[in-house]
Amino acid sequence: MKRRIPLTLTLVLGIVMMIQFFIPHQFSQDFKNTALEWLRVIGGFAFIIGLASFITHHYTKIKHKKEGWAYSPIALGALVVMAVVGLIGRSPNMNWIPVTVQGQQISVFTYLFSNFFTHMMIPLGATMFSVLAFYIASAAYRSFRAKSLVSILLLVAAFVIMLSIIFYNVLPLGDLGEWLLSVPNMAAKRGILLGASLGGIATSLKIILGIERGYLGGTR
């Protein structure tokens, strides 16, 4: 019964949501809007479950002093600070302690929330991307080894694109680089997107028909 009810709901709602795209009627549009509202509500509960899992995970790491546990207090502290500052700053009754920013008076909590995000979250994200650049460079080096015809074509195309961008007004490679980006690259990109779309459709049908049951938390 625990599996039959979710499978039945998935089957019925999946088929109905799929059919409503092909029925130009107000009822189908209203049903779609109602389903999307319910999706937001269920997503909110899922967010609460994820938050509880996040807190439990880091609390367990701190309690048993697992590897990397020293980062868990920082994560939990940042969660509490951002939640408190964000919730209080968005409350219309909490506009006390105003600060003037660029000629406008805003709550100090709104100011702190904006500064935490701008001066901490964005630099940390930029740092993560800069670290990923080294892994991308390493992967590119391994991929550009001319061991086969495909590797040679990839190597030549990459060098042509780089040279056409760096020496755009010096070497006569601008048109060739634009052609590579707009014709072969676009064709390959569309093929990848088409394959990914077909894979998504196949996975959706497997979920709707009950063949794929991984989302239920088991393999059967």
mmCIF file of C-alpha atoms in Angstrom:
data_model
loop_
_atom_site.group_PDB
_atom_site.id
_atom_site.type_symbol
_atom_site.label_atom_id
_atom_site.label_comp_id
_atom_site.label_asym_id
_atom_site.label_seq_id
_atom_site.Cartn_x
_atom_site.Cartn_y
_atom_site.Cartn_z
ATOM 1 C CA MET A 1 0.000 0.000 0.000
ATOM 2 C CA LYS A 2 2.875 2.383 0.767
ATOM 3 C CA ARG A 3 4.096 2.014 -2.806
ATOM 4 C CA ARG A 4 0.756 1.549 -4.539
ATOM 5 C CA ILE A 5 -0.639 4.962 -3.565
ATOM 6 C CA PRO A 6 2.393 6.995 -4.784
ATOM 7 C CA LEU A 7 2.550 4.920 -7.985
ATOM 8 C CA THR A 8 -1.165 5.480 -8.644
ATOM 9 C CA LEU A 9 -0.896 9.223 -8.005
ATOM 10 C CA THR A 10 2.146 9.448 -10.270
ATOM 11 C CA LEU A 11 0.368 7.544 -13.041
ATOM 12 C CA VAL A 12 -2.859 9.564 -12.894
ATOM 13 C CA LEU A 13 -1.304 13.004 -12.458
ATOM 14 C CA GLY A 14 1.421 12.305 -15.009
ATOM 15 C CA ILE A 15 -1.098 11.309 -17.670
ATOM 16 C CA VAL A 16 -3.446 14.201 -16.838
ATOM 17 C CA MET A 17 -0.645 16.794 -16.883
ATOM 18 C CA MET A 18 0.562 15.373 -20.189
ATOM 19 C CA ILE A 19 -2.888 15.430 -21.778
ATOM 20 C CA GLN A 20 -3.754 18.969 -20.634
ATOM 21 C CA PHE A 21 -1.144 20.408 -23.016
ATOM 22 C CA PHE A 22 -3.183 19.093 -25.947
ATOM 23 C CA ILE A 23 -6.615 20.230 -24.693
ATOM 24 C CA PRO A 24 -7.142 23.983 -25.285
ATOM 25 C CA HIS A 25 -9.847 24.391 -22.661
ATOM 26 C CA GLN A 26 -10.207 26.622 -19.621
ATOM 27 C CA PHE A 27 -10.681 23.589 -17.385
ATOM 28 C CA SER A 28 -7.289 22.167 -18.345
ATOM 29 C CA GLN A 29 -5.640 25.550 -17.783
ATOM 30 C CA ASP A 30 -7.266 25.888 -14.349
ATOM 31 C CA PHE A 31 -6.192 22.364 -13.478
ATOM 32 C CA LYS A 32 -2.618 23.161 -14.510
ATOM 33 C CA ASN A 33 -2.555 26.304 -12.351
ATOM 34 C CA THR A 34 -3.988 24.412 -9.371
ATOM 35 C CA ALA A 35 -1.448 21.619 -9.805
ATOM 36 C CA LEU A 36 1.396 24.145 -9.927
ATOM 37 C CA GLU A 37 0.137 25.751 -6.710
ATOM 38 C CA TRP A 38 0.082 22.351 -5.033
ATOM 39 C CA LEU A 39 3.576 21.755 -6.375
ATOM 40 C CA ARG A 40 4.778 24.888 -4.571
ATOM 41 C CA VAL A 41 3.118 23.731 -1.339
ATOM 42 C CA ILE A 42 4.641 20.252 -1.558
ATOM 43 C CA GLY A 43 7.980 21.800 -2.483
ATOM 44 C CA GLY A 44 7.824 23.866 0.698
ATOM 45 C CA PHE A 45 7.373 20.730 2.797
ATOM 46 C CA ALA A 46 10.226 19.080 0.894
ATOM 47 C CA PHE A 47 12.382 22.099 1.719
ATOM 48 C CA ILE A 48 11.579 21.655 5.418
ATOM 49 C CA ILE A 49 12.561 17.980 5.206
ATOM 50 C CA GLY A 50 15.798 18.935 3.469
ATOM 51 C CA LEU A 51 16.507 21.536 6.142
ATOM 52 C CA ALA A 52 15.954 18.972 8.896
ATOM 53 C CA SER A 53 18.234 16.525 7.084
ATOM 54 C CA PHE A 54 20.896 19.234 6.737
ATOM 55 C CA ILE A 55 20.806 20.035 10.456
ATOM 56 C CA THR A 56 20.795 16.359 11.459
ATOM 57 C CA HIS A 57 23.706 15.556 9.157
ATOM 58 C CA HIS A 58 25.939 18.310 10.502
ATOM 59 C CA TYR A 59 24.894 17.696 14.113
ATOM 60 C CA THR A 60 25.872 14.039 13.741
ATOM 61 C CA LYS A 61 29.240 15.013 12.270
ATOM 62 C CA ILE A 62 29.914 17.357 15.181
ATOM 63 C CA LYS A 63 28.745 14.833 17.790
ATOM 64 C CA HIS A 64 30.920 11.983 16.507
ATOM 65 C CA LYS A 65 33.721 14.268 15.289
ATOM 66 C CA LYS A 66 33.759 12.757 11.822
ATOM 67 C CA GLU A 67 36.144 13.862 9.102
ATOM 68 C CA GLY A 68 35.596 17.534 8.251
ATOM 69 C CA TRP A 69 33.401 18.131 11.307
ATOM 70 C CA ALA A 70 35.041 21.537 11.933
ATOM 71 C CA TYR A 71 33.169 22.936 8.923
ATOM 72 C CA SER A 72 29.788 21.861 10.285
ATOM 73 C CA PRO A 73 29.523 24.591 12.985
ATOM 74 C CA ILE A 74 30.293 27.185 10.315
ATOM 75 C CA ALA A 75 27.555 25.789 8.068
ATOM 76 C CA LEU A 76 24.999 25.691 10.892
ATOM 77 C CA GLY A 77 25.969 29.167 12.105
ATOM 78 C CA ALA A 78 25.653 30.609 8.601
ATOM 79 C CA LEU A 79 22.248 28.932 8.258
ATOM 80 C CA VAL A 80 20.962 30.466 11.495
ATOM 81 C CA VAL A 81 22.368 33.943 10.809
ATOM 82 C CA MET A 82 21.042 34.150 7.246
ATOM 83 C CA ALA A 83 17.641 32.770 8.289
ATOM 84 C CA VAL A 84 17.237 35.230 11.172
ATOM 85 C CA VAL A 85 18.503 38.239 9.232
ATOM 86 C CA GLY A 86 16.470 37.338 6.150
ATOM 87 C CA LEU A 87 13.196 36.687 7.964
ATOM 88 C CA ILE A 88 13.429 39.759 10.192
ATOM 89 C CA GLY A 89 14.565 41.956 7.323
ATOM 90 C CA ARG A 90 11.570 40.996 5.198
ATOM 91 C CA SER A 91 9.057 41.615 7.970
ATOM 92 C CA PRO A 92 7.186 44.925 7.438
ATOM 93 C CA ASN A 93 7.042 45.478 11.212
ATOM 94 C CA MET A 94 10.812 45.264 11.658
ATOM 95 C CA ASN A 95 11.935 48.494 10.019
ATOM 96 C CA TRP A 96 13.561 49.828 13.168
ATOM 97 C CA ILE A 97 17.291 50.581 13.289
ATOM 98 C CA PRO A 98 17.280 52.112 9.816
ATOM 99 C CA VAL A 99 20.484 52.740 7.879
ATOM 100 C CA THR A 100 20.998 55.059 4.935
ATOM 101 C CA VAL A 101 22.358 53.402 1.798
ATOM 102 C CA GLN A 102 22.734 55.483 -1.371
ATOM 103 C CA GLY A 103 20.278 58.045 -0.060
ATOM 104 C CA GLN A 104 17.619 55.483 0.892
ATOM 105 C CA GLN A 105 16.691 54.312 4.378
ATOM 106 C CA ILE A 106 16.426 50.551 4.792
ATOM 107 C CA SER A 107 16.349 48.192 7.751
ATOM 108 C CA VAL A 108 19.696 47.165 9.162
ATOM 109 C CA PHE A 109 18.655 43.525 8.725
ATOM 110 C CA THR A 110 17.993 44.063 5.022
ATOM 111 C CA TYR A 111 21.373 45.768 4.770
ATOM 112 C CA LEU A 112 23.107 42.863 6.527
ATOM 113 C CA PHE A 113 21.315 40.274 4.397
ATOM 114 C CA SER A 114 22.352 42.041 1.195
ATOM 115 C CA ASN A 115 25.939 42.434 2.380
ATOM 116 C CA PHE A 116 26.233 38.826 3.498
ATOM 117 C CA PHE A 117 25.062 37.686 0.092
ATOM 118 C CA THR A 118 27.078 40.197 -1.946
ATOM 119 C CA HIS A 119 30.345 40.107 -0.018
ATOM 120 C CA MET A 120 30.360 36.462 1.089
ATOM 121 C CA MET A 121 28.185 34.270 -1.122
ATOM 122 C CA ILE A 122 29.279 35.703 -4.468
ATOM 123 C CA PRO A 123 33.046 35.657 -3.666
ATOM 124 C CA LEU A 124 32.762 32.073 -2.383
ATOM 125 C CA GLY A 125 30.984 31.059 -5.577
ATOM 126 C CA ALA A 126 33.665 32.769 -7.664
ATOM 127 C CA THR A 127 36.332 30.911 -5.670
ATOM 128 C CA MET A 128 34.656 27.573 -6.344
ATOM 129 C CA PHE A 129 34.497 28.307 -10.071
ATOM 130 C CA SER A 130 38.153 29.365 -10.105
ATOM 131 C CA VAL A 131 39.108 26.055 -8.466
ATOM 132 C CA LEU A 132 37.052 24.210 -11.072
ATOM 133 C CA ALA A 133 39.062 25.979 -13.776
ATOM 134 C CA PHE A 134 42.109 23.871 -12.866
ATOM 135 C CA TYR A 135 40.110 20.664 -13.229
ATOM 136 C CA ILE A 136 38.756 21.876 -16.573
ATOM 137 C CA ALA A 137 42.295 22.670 -17.747
ATOM 138 C CA SER A 138 43.454 19.207 -16.667
ATOM 139 C CA ALA A 139 40.539 17.541 -18.473
ATOM 140 C CA ALA A 140 41.231 19.625 -21.583
ATOM 141 C CA TYR A 141 44.892 18.581 -21.539
ATOM 142 C CA ARG A 142 43.919 14.904 -21.381
ATOM 143 C CA SER A 143 41.302 15.328 -24.101
ATOM 144 C CA PHE A 144 43.613 17.198 -26.461
ATOM 145 C CA ARG A 145 46.130 14.373 -26.762
ATOM 146 C CA ALA A 146 46.207 13.652 -30.491
ATOM 147 C CA LYS A 147 45.828 9.878 -30.331
ATOM 148 C CA SER A 148 42.948 9.487 -32.758
ATOM 149 C CA LEU A 149 41.214 11.330 -35.579
ATOM 150 C CA VAL A 150 38.518 12.634 -33.234
ATOM 151 C CA SER A 151 41.132 13.989 -30.811
ATOM 152 C CA ILE A 152 42.999 15.673 -33.674
ATOM 153 C CA LEU A 153 39.802 17.336 -34.931
ATOM 154 C CA LEU A 154 38.965 18.498 -31.408
ATOM 155 C CA LEU A 155 42.480 19.867 -30.931
ATOM 156 C CA VAL A 156 42.500 21.745 -34.249
ATOM 157 C CA ALA A 157 39.006 23.187 -33.699
ATOM 158 C CA ALA A 158 39.916 24.340 -30.181
ATOM 159 C CA PHE A 159 43.074 26.082 -31.367
ATOM 160 C CA VAL A 160 41.242 27.761 -34.249
ATOM 161 C CA ILE A 161 38.534 29.056 -31.892
ATOM 162 C CA MET A 162 41.070 30.313 -29.338
ATOM 163 C CA LEU A 163 43.232 32.010 -31.968
ATOM 164 C CA SER A 164 40.202 33.565 -33.686
ATOM 165 C CA ILE A 165 39.117 35.122 -30.371
ATOM 166 C CA ILE A 166 42.548 36.195 -29.115
ATOM 167 C CA PHE A 167 43.889 37.495 -32.440
ATOM 168 C CA TYR A 168 40.575 38.545 -33.946
ATOM 169 C CA ASN A 169 41.976 41.596 -35.766
ATOM 170 C CA VAL A 170 45.414 40.113 -36.467
ATOM 171 C CA LEU A 171 44.932 36.673 -37.988
ATOM 172 C CA PRO A 172 42.320 35.965 -40.702
ATOM 173 C CA LEU A 173 40.580 33.369 -38.547
ATOM 174 C CA GLY A 174 37.537 35.333 -37.406
ATOM 175 C CA ASP A 175 35.189 34.012 -40.090
ATOM 176 C CA LEU A 176 36.436 30.447 -39.664
ATOM 177 C CA GLY A 177 35.951 30.609 -35.900
ATOM 178 C CA GLU A 178 32.431 32.004 -36.277
ATOM 179 C CA TRP A 179 31.614 29.278 -38.807
ATOM 180 C CA LEU A 180 32.838 26.565 -36.448
ATOM 181 C CA LEU A 181 30.707 27.984 -33.636
ATOM 182 C CA SER A 182 27.564 28.571 -35.703
ATOM 183 C CA VAL A 183 27.524 25.430 -37.893
ATOM 184 C CA PRO A 184 29.321 22.300 -36.555
ATOM 185 C CA ASN A 185 29.130 23.365 -32.913
ATOM 186 C CA MET A 186 25.456 24.307 -33.181
ATOM 187 C CA ALA A 187 24.638 21.034 -34.951
ATOM 188 C CA ALA A 188 26.382 19.009 -32.240
ATOM 189 C CA LYS A 189 24.689 21.053 -29.512
ATOM 190 C CA ARG A 190 21.254 20.450 -31.029
ATOM 191 C CA GLY A 191 21.995 16.742 -31.299
ATOM 192 C CA ILE A 192 22.975 16.613 -27.627
ATOM 193 C CA LEU A 193 19.855 18.562 -26.609
ATOM 194 C CA LEU A 194 17.667 16.281 -28.732
ATOM 195 C CA GLY A 195 19.217 13.198 -27.153
ATOM 196 C CA ALA A 196 18.806 14.651 -23.659
ATOM 197 C CA SER A 197 15.161 15.516 -24.416
ATOM 198 C CA LEU A 198 14.425 12.006 -25.665
ATOM 199 C CA GLY A 199 16.140 10.600 -22.578
ATOM 200 C CA GLY A 200 14.027 12.856 -20.359
ATOM 201 C CA ILE A 201 10.842 11.735 -22.117
ATOM 202 C CA ALA A 202 11.819 8.076 -21.751
ATOM 203 C CA THR A 203 12.624 8.531 -18.058
ATOM 204 C CA SER A 204 9.335 10.381 -17.484
ATOM 205 C CA LEU A 205 7.369 7.589 -19.144
ATOM 206 C CA LYS A 206 9.194 4.984 -17.045
ATOM 207 C CA ILE A 207 8.303 6.926 -13.887
ATOM 208 C CA ILE A 208 4.665 7.411 -14.936
ATOM 209 C CA LEU A 209 4.247 3.729 -15.836
ATOM 210 C CA GLY A 210 5.901 2.572 -12.613
ATOM 211 C CA ILE A 211 8.956 0.995 -14.261
ATOM 212 C CA GLU A 212 11.397 3.381 -12.593
ATOM 213 C CA ARG A 213 10.771 3.433 -8.834
ATOM 214 C CA GLY A 214 13.971 4.963 -7.521
ATOM 215 C CA TYR A 215 12.116 8.061 -6.303
ATOM 216 C CA LEU A 216 10.244 5.849 -3.824
ATOM 217 C CA GLY A 217 13.445 5.230 -1.912
ATOM 218 C CA GLY A 218 13.973 1.636 -3.048
ATOM 219 C CA THR A 219 14.970 -0.462 -6.031
ATOM 220 C CA ARG A 220 11.848 -2.579 -6.380
#
